[in-house]
Short mmCIF file of C-alpha atoms in Angstrom, two decimals:
data_model
loop_
_atom_site.label_atom_id
_atom_site.label_comp_id
_atom_site.label_asym_id
_atom_site.label_seq_id
_atom_site.Cartn_x
_atom_site.Cartn_y
_atom_site.Cartn_z
CA MET U 382 44.40 24.99 21.45
CA ARG U 383 44.57 23.44 18.02
CA THR U 384 48.36 23.23 18.08
CA LEU U 385 48.28 21.82 21.59
CA LEU U 386 45.84 19.05 20.66
CA ILE U 387 47.67 18.10 17.47
CA GLY U 388 50.95 18.14 19.40
CA ALA U 389 49.61 15.88 22.14
CA ALA U 390 48.22 13.43 19.57
CA LEU U 391 51.51 13.34 17.68
CA VAL U 392 53.59 12.82 20.83
CA PHE U 393 51.33 9.91 21.82
CA LEU U 394 51.73 8.30 18.39
CA LEU U 395 55.47 8.95 18.43
CA LEU U 396 55.89 7.20 21.79
CA PHE U 397 53.71 4.19 21.02
CA LEU U 398 53.88 3.67 17.25
CA VAL U 399 56.65 5.56 15.49
CA LEU U 400 59.56 4.91 17.85
CA PRO U 401 58.97 1.12 18.08
CA LEU U 402 58.64 1.03 14.29
CA LEU U 403 61.91 2.90 13.73
CA LEU U 404 63.62 0.82 16.40
CA VAL U 405 62.87 -2.45 14.58
CA PHE U 406 64.71 -1.29 11.47
CA GLY U 407 67.43 0.52 13.43
CA LYS U 408 68.28 -2.58 15.46
CA ALA U 409 67.94 -4.89 12.46
CA LEU U 410 70.60 -2.94 10.55
CA SER U 411 72.76 -2.05 13.56
CA GLU U 412 75.47 -4.51 12.49
CA GLY U 413 75.23 -3.73 8.81
CA TRP U 414 73.61 -5.34 5.80
CA ARG U 415 75.81 -8.40 5.87
CA ALA U 416 74.62 -9.41 9.34
CA TYR U 417 71.05 -8.56 8.36
CA LEU U 418 71.11 -10.78 5.30
CA ALA U 419 72.84 -13.55 7.22
CA ALA U 420 70.11 -13.53 9.89
CA VAL U 421 67.32 -13.50 7.31
CA GLY U 422 68.90 -16.05 4.99
CA GLU U 423 69.90 -18.56 7.66
CA PRO U 424 68.40 -22.06 7.04
CA VAL U 425 66.29 -22.04 10.23
CA ALA U 426 64.91 -18.59 9.35
CA LEU U 427 64.09 -19.79 5.82
CA ALA U 428 62.37 -22.87 7.23
CA ALA U 429 60.31 -20.58 9.49
CA ILE U 430 59.37 -18.40 6.53
CA ARG U 431 58.30 -21.48 4.54
CA LEU U 432 56.19 -22.76 7.43
CA THR U 433 54.52 -19.38 7.90
CA LEU U 434 53.76 -19.06 4.18
CA LEU U 435 52.38 -22.60 4.03
CA THR U 436 50.18 -22.04 7.09
CA THR U 437 48.86 -18.76 5.67
CA ALA U 438 48.23 -20.35 2.27
CA ILE U 439 46.01 -22.96 3.94
CA VAL U 440 44.26 -20.73 6.47
CA VAL U 441 43.31 -17.74 4.32
CA PRO U 442 41.32 -19.62 1.60
CA PHE U 443 39.31 -21.46 4.28
CA ASN U 444 38.55 -18.27 6.18
CA LEU U 445 37.68 -16.58 2.89
CA LEU U 446 35.11 -19.28 2.06
CA PHE U 447 33.77 -19.03 5.60
CA GLY U 448 33.51 -15.25 5.33
CA LEU U 449 31.65 -15.44 2.02
CA ALA U 450 29.26 -18.13 3.24
CA ALA U 451 28.57 -16.33 6.52
CA ALA U 452 28.03 -12.97 4.83
CA TRP U 453 25.79 -14.45 2.12
CA SER U 454 23.50 -16.16 4.61
CA ILE U 455 23.40 -13.26 7.08
CA ALA U 456 23.12 -10.36 4.63
CA LYS U 457 20.77 -11.83 2.04
CA PHE U 458 18.32 -13.84 4.16
CA GLU U 459 16.17 -13.49 7.26
CA PHE U 460 16.24 -16.32 9.77
CA ARG U 461 15.82 -16.88 13.46
CA GLY U 462 18.96 -16.64 15.58
CA LYS U 463 20.74 -14.39 13.13
CA ASN U 464 22.00 -11.99 15.79
CA LEU U 465 23.24 -14.93 17.81
CA LEU U 466 25.13 -16.20 14.77
CA VAL U 467 26.77 -12.78 14.27
CA THR U 468 27.89 -12.86 17.91
CA MET U 469 29.22 -16.40 17.52
CA ILE U 470 31.27 -15.37 14.50
CA ASP U 471 32.98 -12.76 16.69
CA LEU U 472 33.60 -15.26 19.46
CA PRO U 473 37.24 -16.05 18.57
CA PHE U 474 38.09 -12.35 19.10
CA SER U 475 37.20 -12.56 22.76
CA VAL U 476 39.11 -15.78 23.37
CA SER U 477 42.71 -15.20 24.39
CA PRO U 478 45.06 -16.63 21.73
CA VAL U 479 46.68 -18.76 24.43
CA ILE U 480 43.30 -20.27 25.33
CA ALA U 481 42.59 -20.78 21.60
CA GLY U 482 45.77 -22.82 21.26
CA MET U 483 44.99 -24.67 24.46
CA LEU U 484 41.60 -25.83 23.12
CA PHE U 485 43.37 -27.81 20.41
CA VAL U 486 45.83 -29.26 22.92
CA LEU U 487 42.86 -30.49 24.97
CA LEU U 488 41.43 -32.14 21.85
CA PHE U 489 44.50 -33.49 20.08
CA GLY U 490 47.37 -33.36 22.63
CA ALA U 491 49.03 -36.52 23.94
CA GLN U 492 46.83 -36.35 27.07
CA GLY U 493 43.93 -34.80 25.16
CA LEU U 494 40.51 -36.20 24.34
CA TRP U 495 41.50 -37.83 21.05
CA GLY U 496 45.26 -37.90 21.72
CA PRO U 497 45.59 -41.64 22.41
CA TRP U 498 43.58 -42.55 19.30
CA LEU U 499 45.66 -40.23 17.10
CA GLN U 500 48.85 -41.60 18.58
CA ALA U 501 47.76 -45.16 17.89
CA HIS U 502 47.16 -44.25 14.26
CA GLY U 503 50.39 -42.27 13.90
CA ILE U 504 48.67 -38.93 13.24
CA LYS U 505 50.41 -35.86 14.61
CA ILE U 506 48.40 -32.67 15.05
CA ILE U 507 49.88 -30.93 18.08
CA PHE U 508 53.55 -29.95 17.68
CA ALA U 509 53.01 -30.25 13.91
CA LEU U 510 51.59 -28.35 10.94
CA PRO U 511 47.89 -29.29 11.42
CA GLY U 512 47.85 -27.86 14.94
CA ILE U 513 49.51 -24.64 13.80
CA VAL U 514 46.97 -24.32 10.97
CA LEU U 515 44.00 -24.97 13.28
CA ALA U 516 45.17 -22.49 15.91
CA THR U 517 45.84 -19.81 13.29
CA ALA U 518 42.49 -20.44 11.58
CA PHE U 519 40.64 -20.13 14.90
CA VAL U 520 42.20 -16.78 15.74
CA THR U 521 41.72 -15.26 12.27
CA ALA U 522 38.33 -16.82 11.43
CA PRO U 523 36.17 -13.71 11.93
CA LEU U 524 38.29 -11.29 9.89
CA VAL U 525 36.87 -11.76 6.37
CA ALA U 526 33.32 -12.30 7.64
CA ARG U 527 33.45 -9.08 9.65
CA GLU U 528 34.42 -7.05 6.61
CA LEU U 529 31.78 -8.61 4.37
CA ILE U 530 28.69 -8.82 6.60
CA PRO U 531 28.08 -5.06 7.04
CA LEU U 532 29.07 -4.38 3.43
CA MET U 533 26.67 -6.96 1.96
CA ARG U 534 23.92 -5.92 4.36
CA SER U 535 24.16 -2.33 3.20
CA GLN U 536 23.85 -3.43 -0.44
CA GLY U 537 20.48 -5.18 -0.01
CA VAL U 538 19.11 -7.91 -2.26
CA GLU U 539 17.39 -6.03 -5.13
CA GLU U 540 20.11 -6.48 -7.74
CA GLU U 541 20.50 -10.18 -6.98
CA GLU U 542 16.74 -10.69 -7.06
CA ALA U 543 16.54 -8.91 -10.40
CA ALA U 544 19.28 -11.14 -11.81
CA VAL U 545 17.55 -14.30 -10.61
CA THR U 546 14.17 -13.12 -11.87
CA LEU U 547 15.74 -12.51 -15.29
CA GLY U 548 16.85 -16.13 -15.34
CA ALA U 549 20.42 -16.06 -14.01
CA GLY U 550 21.56 -19.10 -12.06
CA GLY U 551 22.67 -18.93 -8.44
CA TRP U 552 26.42 -19.09 -9.05
CA GLN U 553 26.08 -16.78 -12.05
CA THR U 554 24.29 -14.24 -9.87
CA PHE U 555 26.93 -14.56 -7.21
CA PHE U 556 29.94 -14.20 -9.50
CA ARG U 557 28.50 -11.59 -11.88
CA VAL U 558 26.38 -9.45 -9.54
CA SER U 559 27.38 -9.90 -5.90
CA LEU U 560 31.12 -10.48 -6.09
CA PRO U 561 32.01 -7.34 -8.09
CA LYS U 562 30.09 -5.22 -5.58
CA ILE U 563 32.08 -6.51 -2.62
CA ARG U 564 35.47 -6.94 -4.24
CA TRP U 565 37.25 -4.18 -2.31
CA GLY U 566 35.87 -5.24 1.05
CA LEU U 567 36.75 -8.83 0.20
CA PHE U 568 40.26 -7.82 -0.81
CA TYR U 569 40.77 -5.93 2.43
CA GLY U 570 39.43 -8.81 4.51
CA VAL U 571 41.83 -11.21 2.78
CA ILE U 572 44.78 -8.87 3.29
CA LEU U 573 43.99 -8.41 6.97
CA CYS U 574 43.50 -12.15 7.42
CA THR U 575 46.84 -12.77 5.69
CA ALA U 576 48.67 -10.26 7.88
CA ARG U 577 47.20 -11.76 11.03
CA SER U 578 47.94 -15.33 9.96
CA VAL U 579 51.55 -14.44 9.25
CA GLY U 580 51.93 -12.75 12.62
CA GLU U 581 49.92 -15.02 14.93
CA PHE U 582 51.93 -15.74 18.02
CA GLY U 583 50.07 -16.74 21.20
CA ALA U 584 47.89 -19.51 19.78
CA VAL U 585 50.67 -20.96 17.64
CA SER U 586 53.06 -20.77 20.57
CA VAL U 587 50.90 -23.25 22.52
CA VAL U 588 50.56 -25.85 19.78
CA SER U 589 53.96 -25.51 18.11
CA GLY U 590 56.31 -27.13 20.61
CA HIS U 591 59.05 -24.76 19.39
CA ILE U 592 60.95 -27.45 17.46
CA ARG U 593 63.57 -25.31 15.75
CA GLY U 594 63.41 -25.43 11.98
CA LEU U 595 60.38 -27.74 12.04
CA THR U 596 57.48 -26.13 13.91
CA THR U 597 58.74 -22.58 14.42
CA THR U 598 56.87 -19.96 12.44
CA VAL U 599 58.50 -16.59 11.81
CA PRO U 600 57.12 -14.89 14.98
CA LEU U 601 58.24 -17.88 17.08
CA HIS U 602 61.68 -17.73 15.47
CA VAL U 603 61.86 -14.05 16.46
CA GLU U 604 60.95 -14.98 20.03
CA MET U 605 63.60 -17.69 20.22
CA LEU U 606 66.34 -15.44 18.84
CA TYR U 607 65.36 -12.67 21.24
CA ASN U 608 65.35 -15.00 24.24
CA GLU U 609 68.83 -16.18 23.23
CA TYR U 610 70.01 -12.53 23.29
CA GLN U 611 70.61 -12.56 19.52
CA PHE U 612 68.96 -9.15 19.35
CA THR U 613 70.22 -8.06 15.94
CA ALA U 614 69.09 -11.30 14.32
CA ALA U 615 65.75 -11.13 16.17
CA PHE U 616 65.05 -7.63 14.90
CA ALA U 617 66.29 -8.53 11.41
CA VAL U 618 63.70 -11.29 11.14
CA ALA U 619 61.15 -9.06 12.89
CA SER U 620 61.73 -6.42 10.22
CA LEU U 621 60.36 -8.85 7.62
CA LEU U 622 57.13 -9.10 9.63
CA THR U 623 57.08 -5.34 10.02
CA ILE U 624 57.37 -4.90 6.26
CA VAL U 625 54.38 -7.24 5.82
CA ALA U 626 52.43 -5.06 8.28
CA LEU U 627 53.39 -1.84 6.51
CA VAL U 628 52.46 -3.28 3.11
CA THR U 629 49.10 -4.24 4.64
CA LEU U 630 48.53 -0.64 5.73
CA VAL U 631 49.51 0.75 2.33
CA LEU U 632 47.17 -1.69 0.55
CA LYS U 633 44.39 -0.72 2.96
CA GLY U 634 44.94 2.94 2.08
CA LEU U 635 44.85 2.12 -1.65
CA ILE U 636 41.68 0.05 -1.26
CA GLU U 637 39.91 2.83 0.62
CA TRP U 638 40.98 5.29 -2.04
CA ARG U 639 39.82 3.00 -4.89
CA ALA U 640 36.56 2.09 -3.19
CA GLY U 641 35.89 5.77 -2.48
CA ALA U 642 36.65 6.70 -6.09
CA GLY U 643 34.37 3.91 -7.33
CA GLU U 644 31.46 5.13 -5.24
CA ALA U 645 31.96 8.74 -6.29
CA GLY U 646 32.02 7.66 -9.95
CA ARG U 647 28.62 5.99 -9.82
CA MET T 1114 6.79 -11.75 2.41
CA ARG T 1115 9.58 -13.29 4.41
CA GLU T 1116 9.05 -16.69 2.85
CA ARG T 1117 8.92 -15.22 -0.62
CA GLU T 1118 12.19 -13.34 -0.14
CA ARG T 1119 13.93 -16.47 0.94
CA GLY T 1120 12.47 -18.26 -2.05
CA VAL T 1121 13.91 -15.95 -4.70
CA LEU T 1122 17.62 -16.04 -3.91
CA PRO T 1123 19.37 -19.40 -3.93
CA GLY T 1124 22.16 -20.72 -1.77
CA PHE T 1125 20.74 -20.18 1.72
CA GLY T 1126 21.08 -23.79 2.81
CA LEU T 1127 24.58 -24.17 1.40
CA ALA T 1128 25.88 -20.89 2.82
CA LEU T 1129 24.37 -21.30 6.29
CA GLY T 1130 25.30 -24.98 6.35
CA PHE T 1131 28.94 -24.26 5.57
CA THR T 1132 29.03 -21.39 8.07
CA LEU T 1133 27.64 -23.54 10.88
CA ALA T 1134 29.81 -26.54 10.00
CA TYR T 1135 32.96 -24.42 9.93
CA LEU T 1136 32.13 -22.66 13.20
CA GLY T 1137 31.19 -25.98 14.74
CA LEU T 1138 34.40 -27.76 13.83
CA LEU T 1139 36.77 -24.88 14.46
CA VAL T 1140 35.16 -23.10 17.41
CA PHE T 1141 32.31 -24.96 19.13
CA ILE T 1142 33.82 -28.44 19.39
CA PRO T 1143 37.12 -27.08 20.75
CA LEU T 1144 35.25 -24.89 23.26
CA GLY T 1145 33.20 -27.96 24.16
CA ALA T 1146 36.45 -29.78 24.88
CA LEU T 1147 37.28 -27.09 27.44
CA VAL T 1148 33.94 -27.49 29.19
CA LEU T 1149 34.23 -31.28 29.04
CA LYS T 1150 37.71 -31.14 30.52
CA ALA T 1151 36.41 -29.00 33.38
CA ALA T 1152 33.42 -31.30 33.91
CA THR T 1153 35.56 -34.43 34.07
CA SER T 1154 38.27 -32.96 36.29
CA ASP T 1155 38.33 -33.04 40.07
CA GLY T 1156 36.16 -30.12 41.20
CA GLY T 1157 38.27 -29.49 44.29
CA HIS T 1158 41.43 -29.15 42.21
CA LEU T 1159 39.68 -26.76 39.80
CA LEU T 1160 38.38 -24.58 42.60
CA SER T 1161 41.64 -24.52 44.53
CA THR T 1162 43.50 -23.57 41.32
CA VAL T 1163 41.12 -20.68 40.55
CA LEU T 1164 41.27 -19.44 44.14
CA ALA T 1165 45.04 -19.86 44.55
CA PRO T 1166 46.78 -16.56 45.42
CA ARG T 1167 48.92 -16.78 42.27
CA THR T 1168 45.83 -17.17 40.05
CA LEU T 1169 43.95 -14.37 41.76
CA ALA T 1170 47.01 -12.12 41.44
CA ALA T 1171 47.13 -12.91 37.69
CA TYR T 1172 43.41 -12.13 37.30
CA ARG T 1173 43.81 -8.86 39.19
CA LEU T 1174 46.84 -7.88 37.11
CA SER T 1175 45.20 -8.78 33.79
CA LEU T 1176 41.97 -6.95 34.62
CA GLY T 1177 43.75 -3.95 36.14
CA THR T 1178 46.27 -3.37 33.35
CA ALA T 1179 43.71 -4.00 30.59
CA LEU T 1180 41.33 -1.55 32.27
CA VAL T 1181 43.96 1.19 32.62
CA ALA T 1182 45.19 0.67 29.04
CA ALA T 1183 41.61 0.80 27.69
CA LEU T 1184 41.01 4.05 29.60
CA ILE T 1185 44.21 5.54 28.15
CA ASN T 1186 42.95 4.44 24.75
CA VAL T 1187 39.61 6.20 25.31
CA LEU T 1188 41.36 9.45 26.22
CA PHE T 1189 43.88 9.43 23.40
CA GLY T 1190 41.49 7.73 21.00
CA LEU T 1191 39.05 10.64 21.38
CA LEU T 1192 41.94 13.07 20.98
CA LEU T 1193 43.26 11.33 17.85
CA ALA T 1194 39.82 11.03 16.29
CA TRP T 1195 39.17 14.71 16.96
CA VAL T 1196 42.52 15.83 15.54
CA LEU T 1197 42.18 13.61 12.47
CA GLU T 1198 38.57 14.64 11.71
CA ARG T 1199 38.55 18.33 12.65
CA TYR T 1200 42.00 19.66 11.76
CA ASP T 1201 44.15 19.75 8.67
CA PHE T 1202 47.89 19.44 8.93
CA PRO T 1203 50.71 18.04 6.81
CA GLY T 1204 51.07 14.25 6.99
CA LYS T 1205 47.52 13.72 8.24
CA ARG T 1206 46.73 10.95 5.76
CA LEU T 1207 49.91 9.12 6.71
CA ILE T 1208 49.13 9.36 10.41
CA ASP T 1209 45.55 8.23 9.85
CA GLY T 1210 46.88 5.13 8.08
CA LEU T 1211 49.45 4.49 10.79
CA VAL T 1212 46.73 4.24 13.46
CA ASP T 1213 45.90 0.74 12.16
CA LEU T 1214 49.47 -0.49 12.68
CA PRO T 1215 48.63 -2.43 15.88
CA PHE T 1216 46.02 -4.43 13.90
CA ALA T 1217 48.64 -5.45 11.35
CA LEU T 1218 51.92 -5.70 13.26
CA PRO T 1219 52.58 -9.13 14.81
CA THR T 1220 52.30 -8.87 18.58
CA ALA T 1221 55.70 -10.47 19.16
CA VAL T 1222 57.36 -7.74 17.09
CA ALA T 1223 55.48 -5.05 19.00
CA GLY T 1224 56.55 -6.74 22.22
CA ILE T 1225 60.29 -6.81 21.57
CA ALA T 1226 60.27 -3.31 20.05
CA LEU T 1227 58.37 -1.73 22.97
CA THR T 1228 60.55 -3.58 25.49
CA THR T 1229 63.69 -2.19 23.89
CA VAL T 1230 62.32 1.36 23.57
CA TYR T 1231 61.20 1.42 27.21
CA ALA T 1232 64.10 -0.52 28.78
CA SER T 1233 66.20 1.57 31.17
CA ASN T 1234 68.84 1.99 28.45
CA GLY T 1235 66.27 2.45 25.65
CA TRP T 1236 65.37 5.52 23.59
CA VAL T 1237 62.53 6.55 25.93
CA GLY T 1238 63.32 4.37 28.93
CA GLN T 1239 66.63 6.09 29.74
CA HIS T 1240 64.89 9.45 30.16
CA LEU T 1241 62.18 7.89 32.31
CA ALA T 1242 64.84 6.05 34.35
CA ARG T 1243 66.41 9.39 35.26
CA LEU T 1244 63.03 10.36 36.70
CA GLY T 1245 63.02 7.12 38.63
CA ILE T 1246 60.34 5.51 36.45
CA GLN T 1247 60.93 1.97 35.26
CA VAL T 1248 58.58 0.75 32.51
CA SER T 1249 59.99 -2.44 31.00
CA TYR T 1250 59.74 -5.48 33.30
CA THR T 1251 57.05 -3.85 35.49
CA PRO T 1252 53.23 -3.63 35.31
CA LEU T 1253 53.74 -0.20 33.68
CA GLY T 1254 55.29 -2.06 30.75
CA ILE T 1255 52.22 -4.29 30.52
CA ILE T 1256 50.04 -1.17 30.36
CA ALA T 1257 52.29 0.28 27.63
CA ALA T 1258 52.01 -2.91 25.54
CA LEU T 1259 48.23 -3.12 25.99
CA THR T 1260 47.89 0.57 25.10
CA PHE T 1261 49.70 -0.16 21.85
CA VAL T 1262 47.55 -3.19 21.08
CA GLY T 1263 44.26 -1.40 21.79
CA LEU T 1264 45.16 1.92 20.22
CA PRO T 1265 43.08 1.70 17.00
CA PHE T 1266 39.76 0.64 18.56
CA VAL T 1267 38.47 3.89 20.03
CA VAL T 1268 39.87 5.98 17.15
CA ARG T 1269 38.10 3.82 14.58
CA THR T 1270 34.76 3.64 16.41
CA VAL T 1271 34.64 7.38 17.17
CA GLN T 1272 35.91 8.72 13.82
CA PRO T 1273 32.81 7.91 11.70
CA VAL T 1274 30.46 9.37 14.35
CA LEU T 1275 32.51 12.55 14.50
CA ARG T 1276 32.50 12.78 10.70
CA GLU T 1277 28.69 12.62 10.65
CA LEU T 1278 28.43 15.25 13.37
CA PRO T 1279 28.24 18.58 11.51
CA ALA T 1280 30.81 21.20 12.48
CA ALA T 1281 27.89 23.64 12.23
CA ILE T 1282 26.70 22.53 15.68
CA GLU T 1283 29.97 23.63 17.19
CA GLU T 1284 29.89 26.93 15.33
CA ALA T 1285 26.31 27.62 16.36
CA ALA T 1286 27.11 26.85 19.99
CA ALA T 1287 30.15 29.11 19.86
CA SER T 1288 28.12 31.95 18.31
CA MET T 1289 25.62 31.64 21.16
CA GLY T 1290 28.41 32.24 23.62
CA ALA T 1291 29.22 28.70 24.74
CA SER T 1292 32.86 28.16 25.56
CA ARG T 1293 34.76 25.52 23.65
CA LEU T 1294 34.95 23.26 26.65
CA GLN T 1295 31.21 23.68 27.27
CA THR T 1296 30.46 22.85 23.64
CA PHE T 1297 32.60 19.78 23.79
CA LEU T 1298 31.27 18.48 27.11
CA ARG T 1299 27.60 19.31 26.55
CA LEU T 1300 27.11 18.76 22.83
CA ILE T 1301 29.85 16.62 21.34
CA LEU T 1302 30.88 14.22 24.07
CA PRO T 1303 27.33 12.80 24.57
CA GLU T 1304 27.20 12.07 20.83
CA LEU T 1305 30.56 10.30 20.91
CA ALA T 1306 30.05 8.43 24.18
CA PRO T 1307 28.38 5.26 22.81
CA ALA T 1308 31.06 4.85 20.13
CA ALA T 1309 33.82 5.49 22.66
CA ALA T 1310 32.24 2.95 25.00
CA THR T 1311 32.21 0.35 22.22
CA GLY T 1312 35.86 1.10 21.49
CA PHE T 1313 36.65 0.86 25.19
CA THR T 1314 35.10 -2.58 25.59
CA LEU T 1315 36.81 -3.85 22.43
CA ALA T 1316 40.18 -2.60 23.65
CA LEU T 1317 39.49 -4.14 27.05
CA ALA T 1318 38.54 -7.53 25.59
CA ARG T 1319 41.63 -7.49 23.41
CA GLY T 1320 43.86 -6.45 26.29
CA LEU T 1321 42.55 -9.15 28.61
CA GLY T 1322 43.61 -11.95 26.30
CA GLU T 1323 46.75 -10.38 24.89
CA TYR T 1324 49.91 -12.48 25.17
CA GLY T 1325 52.54 -11.80 22.51
CA SER T 1326 53.20 -8.13 23.10
CA VAL T 1327 53.09 -8.46 26.89
CA ILE T 1328 55.37 -11.37 27.76
CA PHE T 1329 58.54 -9.67 26.57
CA ILE T 1330 57.94 -6.45 28.49
CA ALA T 1331 56.22 -7.79 31.60
CA GLY T 1332 59.05 -9.33 33.58
CA ASN T 1333 56.74 -12.30 34.26
CA MET T 1334 57.23 -12.52 38.03
CA PRO T 1335 54.57 -14.69 39.71
CA MET T 1336 52.24 -12.60 41.92
CA LYS T 1337 53.71 -9.37 40.51
CA SER T 1338 53.87 -9.19 36.74
CA GLU T 1339 52.43 -12.49 35.53
CA ILE T 1340 49.36 -12.04 33.30
CA THR T 1341 46.61 -14.67 33.10
CA PRO T 1342 47.42 -15.99 29.60
CA LEU T 1343 51.02 -16.56 30.72
CA LEU T 1344 49.86 -18.44 33.81
CA ILE T 1345 47.76 -20.68 31.52
CA MET T 1346 50.79 -21.23 29.31
CA ILE T 1347 52.92 -22.21 32.32
CA LYS T 1348 50.30 -24.67 33.56
CA LEU T 1349 50.16 -26.23 30.08
CA GLU T 1350 53.94 -26.57 30.00
CA GLU T 1351 53.74 -28.33 33.37
CA TYR T 1352 51.11 -30.67 31.84
CA ASP T 1353 48.63 -29.46 34.48
CA TYR T 1354 45.80 -29.49 31.93
CA ALA T 1355 43.09 -29.42 34.60
CA GLY T 1356 44.69 -26.41 36.26
CA ALA T 1357 45.05 -24.60 32.94
CA THR T 1358 41.41 -25.42 32.16
CA ALA T 1359 40.24 -23.98 35.48
CA VAL T 1360 42.19 -20.73 35.04
CA ALA T 1361 41.09 -20.40 31.41
CA LEU T 1362 37.40 -21.18 31.94
CA ALA T 1363 36.91 -18.64 34.72
CA PHE T 1364 38.82 -16.09 32.66
CA LEU T 1365 36.76 -16.83 29.52
CA LEU T 1366 33.50 -16.27 31.37
CA VAL T 1367 34.64 -12.74 32.22
CA SER T 1368 35.74 -12.12 28.62
CA PHE T 1369 32.40 -13.35 27.25
CA LEU T 1370 30.47 -11.07 29.56
CA ILE T 1371 32.51 -8.22 28.10
CA LEU T 1372 31.74 -9.31 24.54
CA LEU T 1373 28.04 -9.44 25.42
CA LEU T 1374 28.33 -5.87 26.67
CA VAL T 1375 30.04 -4.79 23.43
CA ASN T 1376 27.26 -6.20 21.32
CA MET T 1377 24.56 -4.66 23.48
CA LEU T 1378 26.25 -1.27 23.30
CA SER T 1379 26.87 -1.37 19.58
CA MET T 1380 23.34 -2.57 18.86
CA ARG T 1381 21.96 0.34 20.85
CA SER T 1382 24.17 2.92 19.20
CA GLY T 1383 24.37 1.36 15.75
CA VAL T 1384 28.15 1.62 15.86
CA ARG T 1385 30.10 -0.86 13.79
CA ALA T 1386 33.04 -2.32 15.62
CA PRO T 1387 36.24 -2.45 13.60
CA ALA T 1388 37.95 -5.76 13.03
CA ALA T 1389 40.17 -6.52 15.95
#
């Protein structure tokens, strides 16, 4: 029975996780290293990588601040409508990425609510960096908050109250008492948010306009290569994203191990 | 007491203010734009778009495939959680870590990889093709992609509950003559059910809105293999903003009802939903 169950679980994982994972690297290297490096180092690919990194560098700090603020208010204080707020923070998860992107088109697109005004003032949001940043931020907004809220809730308020009672200032209490206690959860939230920002596809697809080399992020570049039947190049660029995902998983494992060791050591 | 607690720690106004401002600018105002667009569009056009055969076919396909994929995820999620929590075997840690891959891997990458694996000349697809089963470019492919995307949810909601459930219960039941199946169905499954239900609804909600992993494998034929998010995308590309709004708004209402259900279930069972 035991062998049967383990076998069934492994076959399922093989079919849905392991084979696609191996395939990405197999296809990426199917024409050798030279073709791989050419696909990855091509100017359009490099422009896509730069755009993705820039977007992520803007989105993650904002979502980090949001996560900290949301967790601090929800975990350390009692107020009316708290459960509603927790639900609202999760809201972006239940909005299809395509609809998320569409919301910003309705606001800022040429035929959108504020489109004519923006056009008159020469401000471009849709089919430009600001739109890509907004769409990505929407989709990844809950990630840090979701990691921190349960963690901070479970830690209570006693230590912070003691610090304040002993004369510590608010920021001092936060940086010296609260932050060290949540550092691993915070780190994981940031890593997850980074991975998802790098890989966001549906929402960005709507607002990007697919202008090659200008508004194509790495996942969109993969899509365009694939649709042009440049499969080896598509999988070569996709392998970069896959490496980011695998690094994310390894870091998660390390964080769990460290956090576990820290708790056991107390 | 309540007032005093709030008085001791600083930063409530700043933290809540920033939270609400951020949510307002990034989430509420954009969602308001959707409602406003619907309110200012021609009601007849909205209604006829939602009730058009092509839209209804997309709704049916999205709901149907997401439902089937979420059920597959419940079945194999329970199996995986059980195997990972109750048995020891080489490589277990590695496999446990790998379960989170769908949370981290960009959906477009998952999409092109699954399409190639399950195409009729692919690693798995060629064997299925000999049996007369075509996966890529059919609704089966959509189910495969959504199964991938929703795979971690049930595993990660059930695992902690199973960990807390002492193996002693199973041993005691076995010593009293209960068969393994009886033990599982009568004692363990009821304990796991709320967590599995939470995982199911999360996988369902995720599957309903999923776009990136599906469009490569789906075939995207109107009426047959065109999911709702793709239909919205097509209407946007045709600059039919009102039509896209109609399709999206009706679809969102369904998704929100599901989210409401998730929160009710998890509040009742105390299960923490993993980050999607």
